[in-house]
Amino acid sequence: QVQLQESGPGRLKPSQTLSLTCSVSGVSTSSGDYYWTWVRQAPGRGLEWIGSIYYSGFPEYNPSLESRVSLSVDTSKNQFSLTLTSVTAADTAVYYCARSTVTTLNYWGQGTLVTVSS
Amino acid sequence: QTVVTQEPSVTVSPGGTVTLTCASSTGPVTSDHYPNWVQQKPGQAPRSLMYSVSNRYSWTPARFSGSLLGGKAALTLSGVQPEDEADYYCLLYSGGPWVFGGGTKLTVL
Protein backbone atom coordinates (compact mmCIF):
# COMPACT_ATOMS: atom_id res chain seq x y z
CA GLN A 1 0.00 0.00 0.00
CA VAL A 2 1.55 3.24 -1.16
CA GLN A 3 1.63 5.98 1.47
CA LEU A 4 3.20 9.43 1.49
CA GLN A 5 3.57 11.70 4.50
CA GLU A 6 4.76 15.28 4.47
CA SER A 7 6.74 16.81 7.34
CA GLY A 8 8.23 20.20 8.03
CA PRO A 9 7.87 23.44 9.97
CA GLY A 10 4.33 24.73 10.28
CA ARG A 11 5.37 28.37 10.45
CA LEU A 12 8.10 30.51 8.90
CA LYS A 13 9.00 34.18 8.79
CA PRO A 14 9.26 36.09 5.51
CA SER A 15 12.61 35.70 3.71
CA GLN A 16 13.33 32.37 5.39
CA THR A 17 13.84 29.08 3.56
CA LEU A 18 11.14 26.41 3.61
CA SER A 19 12.25 22.78 3.74
CA LEU A 20 9.73 19.95 3.51
CA THR A 21 10.25 16.21 3.42
CA CYS A 22 7.97 13.50 2.10
CA SER A 23 8.40 10.05 3.60
CA VAL A 24 7.33 7.25 1.30
CA SER A 25 6.24 3.72 2.16
CA GLY A 26 4.98 0.85 0.05
CA VAL A 27 7.17 1.78 -2.91
CA SER A 28 10.82 2.60 -3.39
CA THR A 29 11.83 6.12 -4.36
CA SER A 30 14.62 4.49 -6.38
CA SER A 31 12.07 2.90 -8.70
CA GLY A 32 12.57 3.97 -12.27
CA ASP A 33 8.82 3.89 -12.85
CA TYR A 34 7.94 7.00 -10.87
CA TYR A 35 8.49 10.70 -10.44
CA TRP A 36 8.15 12.43 -7.11
CA THR A 37 5.99 15.53 -7.12
CA TRP A 38 5.05 18.51 -4.97
CA VAL A 39 1.76 20.41 -5.26
CA ARG A 40 0.49 23.27 -3.11
CA GLN A 41 -2.82 24.94 -2.38
CA ALA A 42 -3.12 28.41 -0.93
CA PRO A 43 -6.07 28.98 1.42
CA GLY A 44 -9.31 29.05 -0.56
CA ARG A 45 -7.45 28.64 -3.85
CA GLY A 46 -6.82 25.92 -6.40
CA LEU A 47 -4.02 23.41 -6.80
CA GLU A 48 -0.63 24.52 -8.09
CA TRP A 49 1.99 22.10 -9.44
CA ILE A 50 5.38 22.98 -7.95
CA GLY A 51 7.63 20.41 -9.58
CA SER A 52 8.61 16.80 -10.08
CA ILE A 53 11.85 14.87 -9.86
CA TYR A 54 13.04 11.46 -11.00
CA TYR A 55 15.00 9.27 -8.57
CA SER A 56 18.24 10.02 -10.40
CA GLY A 57 17.60 13.76 -10.69
CA PHE A 58 16.32 15.71 -13.73
CA PRO A 59 13.84 17.94 -11.90
CA GLU A 60 11.12 19.90 -13.66
CA TYR A 61 9.82 23.06 -12.01
CA ASN A 62 6.88 25.40 -12.34
CA PRO A 63 8.35 28.38 -14.25
CA SER A 64 6.79 30.79 -11.78
CA LEU A 65 8.76 29.21 -8.92
CA GLU A 66 11.86 27.97 -10.71
CA SER A 67 14.20 30.65 -9.34
CA ARG A 68 13.39 29.73 -5.71
CA VAL A 69 12.61 26.02 -5.66
CA SER A 70 14.75 22.92 -5.52
CA LEU A 71 13.76 19.24 -5.31
CA SER A 72 15.86 16.27 -4.25
CA VAL A 73 15.49 12.54 -3.60
CA ASP A 74 17.16 10.56 -0.82
CA THR A 75 16.74 6.93 -1.84
CA SER A 76 18.60 5.68 1.25
CA LYS A 77 15.84 7.13 3.45
CA ASN A 78 13.05 6.56 0.91
CA GLN A 79 12.25 10.25 1.06
CA PHE A 80 12.16 13.25 -1.22
CA SER A 81 12.35 16.92 -0.34
CA LEU A 82 11.34 20.43 -1.34
CA THR A 83 13.32 23.59 -0.64
CA LEU A 84 11.79 27.01 -1.30
CA THR A 85 13.88 30.10 -0.62
CA SER A 86 12.90 33.68 0.23
CA VAL A 87 9.37 32.82 1.26
CA THR A 88 6.64 35.46 1.50
CA ALA A 89 3.04 35.42 2.69
CA ALA A 90 2.09 34.31 -0.83
CA ASP A 91 3.79 30.97 -0.11
CA THR A 92 1.33 30.23 2.71
CA ALA A 93 -0.38 27.02 1.60
CA VAL A 94 -1.01 23.36 2.22
CA TYR A 95 1.85 21.48 0.57
CA TYR A 96 1.17 18.01 -0.80
CA CYS A 97 3.63 15.42 -1.96
CA ALA A 98 2.58 12.88 -4.55
CA ARG A 99 3.77 10.02 -6.68
CA SER A 100 3.50 10.47 -10.40
CA THR A 101 4.44 8.79 -13.65
CA VAL A 102 4.90 10.19 -17.13
CA THR A 103 1.13 10.25 -17.56
CA THR A 104 -0.41 10.20 -14.10
CA LEU A 105 -0.46 11.78 -10.67
CA ASN A 106 -1.84 8.94 -8.63
CA TYR A 107 -1.00 8.82 -4.92
CA TRP A 108 -1.12 11.85 -2.63
CA GLY A 109 -0.03 12.63 0.90
CA GLN A 110 -2.41 14.22 3.38
CA GLY A 111 -0.73 17.61 3.13
CA THR A 112 1.00 19.92 5.57
CA LEU A 113 0.04 23.53 6.23
CA VAL A 114 2.85 26.06 6.01
CA THR A 115 2.16 29.58 7.24
CA VAL A 116 4.50 32.47 6.45
CA SER A 117 4.03 35.33 8.87
CA SER A 118 6.14 37.81 10.75
CA GLN B 1 2.86 29.64 -19.49
CA THR B 2 -0.13 27.49 -20.43
CA VAL B 3 -3.43 28.49 -18.82
CA VAL B 4 -5.96 25.71 -18.21
CA THR B 5 -9.59 26.82 -17.95
CA GLN B 6 -12.49 25.04 -16.26
CA GLU B 7 -16.06 26.07 -15.42
CA PRO B 8 -15.92 27.77 -12.00
CA SER B 9 -19.09 26.13 -10.77
CA VAL B 10 -21.70 23.66 -11.92
CA THR B 11 -24.90 22.45 -10.26
CA VAL B 12 -26.52 19.07 -10.91
CA SER B 13 -29.47 17.21 -9.44
CA PRO B 14 -28.98 13.86 -7.73
CA GLY B 15 -29.19 11.07 -10.28
CA GLY B 16 -28.46 13.44 -13.12
CA THR B 17 -25.60 13.60 -15.57
CA VAL B 18 -23.07 16.41 -15.83
CA THR B 19 -19.99 17.08 -17.94
CA LEU B 20 -17.08 19.20 -16.74
CA THR B 21 -14.61 20.51 -19.30
CA CYS B 22 -10.98 21.55 -19.43
CA ALA B 23 -9.49 23.84 -22.08
CA SER B 24 -5.90 24.82 -22.85
CA SER B 25 -4.77 28.29 -23.87
CA THR B 26 -2.34 26.77 -26.37
CA GLY B 27 -4.99 25.08 -28.48
CA PRO B 28 -7.01 21.86 -28.53
CA VAL B 29 -6.48 19.40 -25.70
CA THR B 30 -5.24 16.09 -27.08
CA SER B 31 -4.15 12.76 -25.68
CA ASP B 32 -0.59 14.13 -25.72
CA HIS B 33 -1.62 16.37 -22.80
CA TYR B 34 -2.37 13.20 -20.77
CA PRO B 35 -5.42 14.84 -19.16
CA ASN B 36 -5.86 13.89 -15.51
CA TRP B 37 -8.80 14.63 -13.25
CA VAL B 38 -8.52 15.12 -9.49
CA GLN B 39 -11.34 15.31 -6.93
CA GLN B 40 -11.07 17.24 -3.70
CA LYS B 41 -13.72 17.27 -1.00
CA PRO B 42 -13.76 20.00 1.67
CA GLY B 43 -11.02 19.57 4.24
CA GLN B 44 -9.54 16.55 2.46
CA ALA B 45 -6.47 15.87 0.38
CA PRO B 46 -6.97 15.58 -3.37
CA ARG B 47 -7.70 12.19 -4.85
CA SER B 48 -6.92 11.31 -8.43
CA LEU B 49 -9.86 9.99 -10.47
CA MET B 50 -8.78 9.69 -14.08
CA TYR B 51 -5.61 9.69 -16.17
CA SER B 52 -4.63 9.81 -19.83
CA VAL B 53 -8.08 11.02 -20.93
CA SER B 54 -10.27 8.10 -19.92
CA ASN B 55 -8.43 5.66 -17.67
CA ARG B 56 -9.93 5.10 -14.22
CA TYR B 57 -7.98 4.10 -11.16
CA SER B 58 -9.08 1.02 -9.23
CA TRP B 59 -10.81 3.27 -6.71
CA THR B 60 -12.68 5.41 -9.25
CA PRO B 61 -16.42 4.67 -9.45
CA ALA B 62 -17.66 3.55 -12.85
CA ARG B 63 -20.05 6.52 -13.01
CA PHE B 64 -17.02 8.73 -13.78
CA SER B 65 -15.83 8.75 -17.37
CA GLY B 66 -13.32 10.82 -19.29
CA SER B 67 -13.14 11.88 -22.92
CA LEU B 68 -11.99 14.50 -25.39
CA LEU B 69 -14.86 16.70 -26.51
CA GLY B 70 -14.68 19.59 -28.94
CA GLY B 71 -10.99 20.29 -28.30
CA LYS B 72 -11.32 19.99 -24.55
CA ALA B 73 -10.85 17.27 -21.98
CA ALA B 74 -14.11 16.27 -20.36
CA LEU B 75 -15.17 14.48 -17.20
CA THR B 76 -18.70 13.10 -17.22
CA LEU B 77 -20.53 11.96 -14.09
CA SER B 78 -23.56 9.78 -14.76
CA GLY B 79 -26.05 9.08 -12.01
CA VAL B 80 -24.58 11.73 -9.73
CA GLN B 81 -24.54 10.91 -6.03
CA PRO B 82 -24.63 13.41 -3.15
CA GLU B 83 -21.09 12.35 -2.21
CA ASP B 84 -19.86 13.57 -5.59
CA GLU B 85 -20.18 17.16 -4.38
CA ALA B 86 -16.58 18.38 -4.50
CA ASP B 87 -14.04 20.45 -6.37
CA TYR B 88 -12.73 18.87 -9.56
CA TYR B 89 -9.39 19.82 -11.05
CA CYS B 90 -8.07 19.09 -14.49
CA LEU B 91 -4.31 18.57 -14.91
CA LEU B 92 -2.56 18.82 -18.27
CA TYR B 93 0.99 18.00 -19.32
CA SER B 94 2.44 20.92 -21.24
CA GLY B 95 5.72 19.52 -22.49
CA GLY B 96 7.64 19.69 -19.24
CA PRO B 97 5.60 21.38 -16.57
CA TRP B 98 2.19 20.08 -15.55
CA VAL B 99 -0.56 22.71 -15.21
CA PHE B 100 -3.71 22.54 -13.12
CA GLY B 101 -6.93 24.17 -14.12
CA GLY B 102 -8.62 26.52 -11.70
CA GLY B 103 -11.08 23.85 -10.64
CA THR B 104 -14.84 23.37 -10.90
CA LYS B 105 -17.01 23.42 -7.81
CA LEU B 106 -19.69 20.77 -8.34
CA THR B 107 -22.83 21.24 -6.28
CA VAL B 108 -25.36 18.41 -6.03
CA LEU B 109 -28.72 19.95 -5.31
Tab-separated table of C-alpha atoms in Angstrom:
chain	number	residue	atom	x	y	z
A	1	GLN	CA	0.000	0.000	0.000
A	2	VAL	CA	1.552	3.244	-1.157
A	3	GLN	CA	1.627	5.979	1.473
A	4	LEU	CA	3.197	9.425	1.490
A	5	GLN	CA	3.574	11.696	4.498
A	6	GLU	CA	4.765	15.281	4.475
A	7	SER	CA	6.735	16.810	7.343
A	8	GLY	CA	8.232	20.202	8.032
A	9	PRO	CA	7.866	23.437	9.971
A	10	GLY	CA	4.332	24.735	10.284
A	11	ARG	CA	5.372	28.369	10.450
A	12	LEU	CA	8.096	30.507	8.899
A	13	LYS	CA	8.995	34.180	8.789
A	14	PRO	CA	9.259	36.088	5.512
A	15	SER	CA	12.608	35.699	3.712
A	16	GLN	CA	13.328	32.366	5.391
A	17	THR	CA	13.836	29.076	3.561
A	18	LEU	CA	11.136	26.409	3.606
A	19	SER	CA	12.246	22.780	3.743
A	20	LEU	CA	9.726	19.948	3.506
A	21	THR	CA	10.255	16.209	3.421
A	22	CYS	CA	7.967	13.502	2.097
A	23	SER	CA	8.405	10.045	3.600
A	24	VAL	CA	7.330	7.248	1.297
A	25	SER	CA	6.244	3.717	2.162
A	26	GLY	CA	4.982	0.851	0.050
A	27	VAL	CA	7.171	1.779	-2.910
A	28	SER	CA	10.819	2.598	-3.386
A	29	THR	CA	11.828	6.121	-4.356
A	30	SER	CA	14.615	4.492	-6.378
A	31	SER	CA	12.072	2.895	-8.696
A	32	GLY	CA	12.572	3.974	-12.266
A	33	ASP	CA	8.818	3.892	-12.849
A	34	TYR	CA	7.938	7.003	-10.873
A	35	TYR	CA	8.487	10.705	-10.445
A	36	TRP	CA	8.148	12.428	-7.107
A	37	THR	CA	5.992	15.534	-7.117
A	38	TRP	CA	5.050	18.515	-4.969
A	39	VAL	CA	1.759	20.414	-5.255
A	40	ARG	CA	0.494	23.267	-3.107
A	41	GLN	CA	-2.824	24.937	-2.378
A	42	ALA	CA	-3.116	28.413	-0.931
A	43	PRO	CA	-6.068	28.985	1.417
A	44	GLY	CA	-9.309	29.047	-0.558
A	45	ARG	CA	-7.450	28.641	-3.852
A	46	GLY	CA	-6.816	25.924	-6.399
A	47	LEU	CA	-4.017	23.409	-6.799
A	48	GLU	CA	-0.629	24.517	-8.089
A	49	TRP	CA	1.988	22.101	-9.441
A	50	ILE	CA	5.385	22.977	-7.954
A	51	GLY	CA	7.630	20.415	-9.578
A	52	SER	CA	8.609	16.803	-10.081
A	53	ILE	CA	11.855	14.873	-9.855
A	54	TYR	CA	13.044	11.459	-11.005
A	55	TYR	CA	14.995	9.273	-8.567
A	56	SER	CA	18.242	10.023	-10.396
A	57	GLY	CA	17.602	13.762	-10.687
A	58	PHE	CA	16.323	15.714	-13.727
A	59	PRO	CA	13.837	17.945	-11.896
A	60	GLU	CA	11.123	19.902	-13.664
A	61	TYR	CA	9.823	23.062	-12.013
A	62	ASN	CA	6.882	25.402	-12.338
A	63	PRO	CA	8.348	28.376	-14.254
A	64	SER	CA	6.789	30.788	-11.776
A	65	LEU	CA	8.760	29.206	-8.915
A	66	GLU	CA	11.858	27.969	-10.711
A	67	SER	CA	14.198	30.645	-9.345
A	68	ARG	CA	13.391	29.726	-5.715
A	69	VAL	CA	12.609	26.020	-5.658
A	70	SER	CA	14.751	22.916	-5.518
A	71	LEU	CA	13.755	19.236	-5.305
A	72	SER	CA	15.855	16.270	-4.253
A	73	VAL	CA	15.488	12.540	-3.604
A	74	ASP	CA	17.159	10.557	-0.818
A	75	THR	CA	16.738	6.934	-1.839
A	76	SER	CA	18.596	5.680	1.254
A	77	LYS	CA	15.835	7.128	3.445
A	78	ASN	CA	13.046	6.559	0.909
A	79	GLN	CA	12.250	10.251	1.056
A	80	PHE	CA	12.158	13.247	-1.217
A	81	SER	CA	12.354	16.919	-0.343
A	82	LEU	CA	11.339	20.429	-1.338
A	83	THR	CA	13.316	23.594	-0.643
A	84	LEU	CA	11.786	27.006	-1.298
A	85	THR	CA	13.879	30.100	-0.624
A	86	SER	CA	12.902	33.683	0.230
A	87	VAL	CA	9.365	32.823	1.264
A	88	THR	CA	6.643	35.457	1.502
A	89	ALA	CA	3.041	35.421	2.687
A	90	ALA	CA	2.093	34.311	-0.830
A	91	ASP	CA	3.792	30.972	-0.106
A	92	THR	CA	1.329	30.231	2.705
A	93	ALA	CA	-0.375	27.023	1.601
A	94	VAL	CA	-1.012	23.364	2.216
A	95	TYR	CA	1.848	21.484	0.573
A	96	TYR	CA	1.173	18.005	-0.801
A	97	CYS	CA	3.631	15.420	-1.958
A	98	ALA	CA	2.576	12.879	-4.547
A	99	ARG	CA	3.766	10.016	-6.681
A	100	SER	CA	3.502	10.471	-10.403
A	101	THR	CA	4.439	8.790	-13.652
A	102	VAL	CA	4.897	10.186	-17.126
A	103	THR	CA	1.126	10.249	-17.557
A	104	THR	CA	-0.413	10.195	-14.103
A	105	LEU	CA	-0.463	11.780	-10.671
A	106	ASN	CA	-1.842	8.942	-8.628
A	107	TYR	CA	-1.004	8.817	-4.922
A	108	TRP	CA	-1.123	11.853	-2.632
A	109	GLY	CA	-0.028	12.632	0.898
A	110	GLN	CA	-2.405	14.221	3.384
A	111	GLY	CA	-0.726	17.612	3.128
A	112	THR	CA	1.003	19.918	5.575
A	113	LEU	CA	0.042	23.527	6.231
A	114	VAL	CA	2.850	26.058	6.014
A	115	THR	CA	2.164	29.581	7.237
A	116	VAL	CA	4.503	32.470	6.448
A	117	SER	CA	4.027	35.333	8.868
A	118	SER	CA	6.139	37.810	10.746
B	1	GLN	CA	2.857	29.635	-19.494
B	2	THR	CA	-0.130	27.493	-20.428
B	3	VAL	CA	-3.426	28.487	-18.824
B	4	VAL	CA	-5.961	25.713	-18.213
B	5	THR	CA	-9.591	26.817	-17.953
B	6	GLN	CA	-12.494	25.042	-16.263
B	7	GLU	CA	-16.055	26.066	-15.420
B	8	PRO	CA	-15.921	27.769	-12.003
B	9	SER	CA	-19.087	26.132	-10.768
B	10	VAL	CA	-21.703	23.661	-11.920
B	11	THR	CA	-24.901	22.450	-10.263
B	12	VAL	CA	-26.520	19.073	-10.907
B	13	SER	CA	-29.467	17.209	-9.442
B	14	PRO	CA	-28.978	13.856	-7.726
B	15	GLY	CA	-29.194	11.072	-10.283
B	16	GLY	CA	-28.457	13.438	-13.118
B	17	THR	CA	-25.598	13.602	-15.574
B	18	VAL	CA	-23.069	16.406	-15.829
B	19	THR	CA	-19.985	17.075	-17.939
B	20	LEU	CA	-17.083	19.199	-16.739
B	21	THR	CA	-14.612	20.511	-19.302
B	22	CYS	CA	-10.979	21.555	-19.425
B	23	ALA	CA	-9.489	23.844	-22.078
B	24	SER	CA	-5.903	24.815	-22.846
B	25	SER	CA	-4.771	28.292	-23.871
B	26	THR	CA	-2.336	26.769	-26.366
B	27	GLY	CA	-4.993	25.075	-28.477
B	28	PRO	CA	-7.013	21.856	-28.531
B	29	VAL	CA	-6.480	19.403	-25.700
B	30	THR	CA	-5.243	16.095	-27.081
B	31	SER	CA	-4.150	12.758	-25.683
B	32	ASP	CA	-0.591	14.135	-25.721
B	33	HIS	CA	-1.617	16.367	-22.801
B	34	TYR	CA	-2.371	13.198	-20.773
B	35	PRO	CA	-5.421	14.839	-19.155
B	36	ASN	CA	-5.860	13.891	-15.510
B	37	TRP	CA	-8.803	14.632	-13.251
B	38	VAL	CA	-8.520	15.119	-9.493
B	39	GLN	CA	-11.338	15.313	-6.931
B	40	GLN	CA	-11.068	17.237	-3.698
B	41	LYS	CA	-13.720	17.274	-0.995
B	42	PRO	CA	-13.764	19.998	1.675
B	43	GLY	CA	-11.021	19.569	4.244
B	44	GLN	CA	-9.541	16.555	2.459
B	45	ALA	CA	-6.469	15.872	0.381
B	46	PRO	CA	-6.971	15.585	-3.366
B	47	ARG	CA	-7.696	12.192	-4.850
B	48	SER	CA	-6.917	11.307	-8.429
B	49	LEU	CA	-9.859	9.991	-10.468
B	50	MET	CA	-8.781	9.688	-14.078
B	51	TYR	CA	-5.606	9.693	-16.169
B	52	SER	CA	-4.634	9.806	-19.832
B	53	VAL	CA	-8.079	11.021	-20.930
B	54	SER	CA	-10.270	8.097	-19.923
B	55	ASN	CA	-8.435	5.659	-17.666
B	56	ARG	CA	-9.932	5.103	-14.223
B	57	TYR	CA	-7.981	4.097	-11.156
B	58	SER	CA	-9.081	1.016	-9.225
B	59	TRP	CA	-10.811	3.266	-6.710
B	60	THR	CA	-12.682	5.409	-9.254
B	61	PRO	CA	-16.416	4.673	-9.451
B	62	ALA	CA	-17.658	3.552	-12.849
B	63	ARG	CA	-20.052	6.521	-13.007
B	64	PHE	CA	-17.023	8.729	-13.780
B	65	SER	CA	-15.835	8.752	-17.373
B	66	GLY	CA	-13.322	10.822	-19.294
B	67	SER	CA	-13.140	11.882	-22.920
B	68	LEU	CA	-11.990	14.497	-25.392
B	69	LEU	CA	-14.860	16.701	-26.510
B	70	GLY	CA	-14.681	19.592	-28.940
B	71	GLY	CA	-10.995	20.287	-28.300
B	72	LYS	CA	-11.323	19.992	-24.546
B	73	ALA	CA	-10.850	17.270	-21.981
B	74	ALA	CA	-14.112	16.271	-20.361
B	75	LEU	CA	-15.167	14.483	-17.197
B	76	THR	CA	-18.705	13.097	-17.221
B	77	LEU	CA	-20.525	11.959	-14.094
B	78	SER	CA	-23.557	9.782	-14.763
B	79	GLY	CA	-26.051	9.079	-12.007
B	80	VAL	CA	-24.583	11.728	-9.729
B	81	GLN	CA	-24.535	10.910	-6.027
B	82	PRO	CA	-24.627	13.409	-3.152
B	83	GLU	CA	-21.095	12.351	-2.212
B	84	ASP	CA	-19.864	13.570	-5.590
B	85	GLU	CA	-20.179	17.160	-4.385
B	86	ALA	CA	-16.581	18.377	-4.503
B	87	ASP	CA	-14.042	20.455	-6.370
B	88	TYR	CA	-12.729	18.868	-9.560
B	89	TYR	CA	-9.385	19.823	-11.052
B	90	CYS	CA	-8.071	19.087	-14.488
B	91	LEU	CA	-4.314	18.573	-14.915
B	92	LEU	CA	-2.558	18.818	-18.269
B	93	TYR	CA	0.989	17.996	-19.317
B	94	SER	CA	2.444	20.923	-21.242
B	95	GLY	CA	5.721	19.516	-22.492
B	96	GLY	CA	7.639	19.689	-19.244
B	97	PRO	CA	5.595	21.379	-16.570
B	98	TRP	CA	2.189	20.083	-15.550
B	99	VAL	CA	-0.555	22.708	-15.208
B	100	PHE	CA	-3.710	22.539	-13.116
B	101	GLY	CA	-6.934	24.167	-14.119
B	102	GLY	CA	-8.622	26.522	-11.702
B	103	GLY	CA	-11.078	23.847	-10.642
B	104	THR	CA	-14.842	23.366	-10.902
B	105	LYS	CA	-17.006	23.415	-7.805
B	106	LEU	CA	-19.693	20.772	-8.344
B	107	THR	CA	-22.831	21.240	-6.276
B	108	VAL	CA	-25.360	18.406	-6.026
B	109	LEU	CA	-28.724	19.949	-5.311
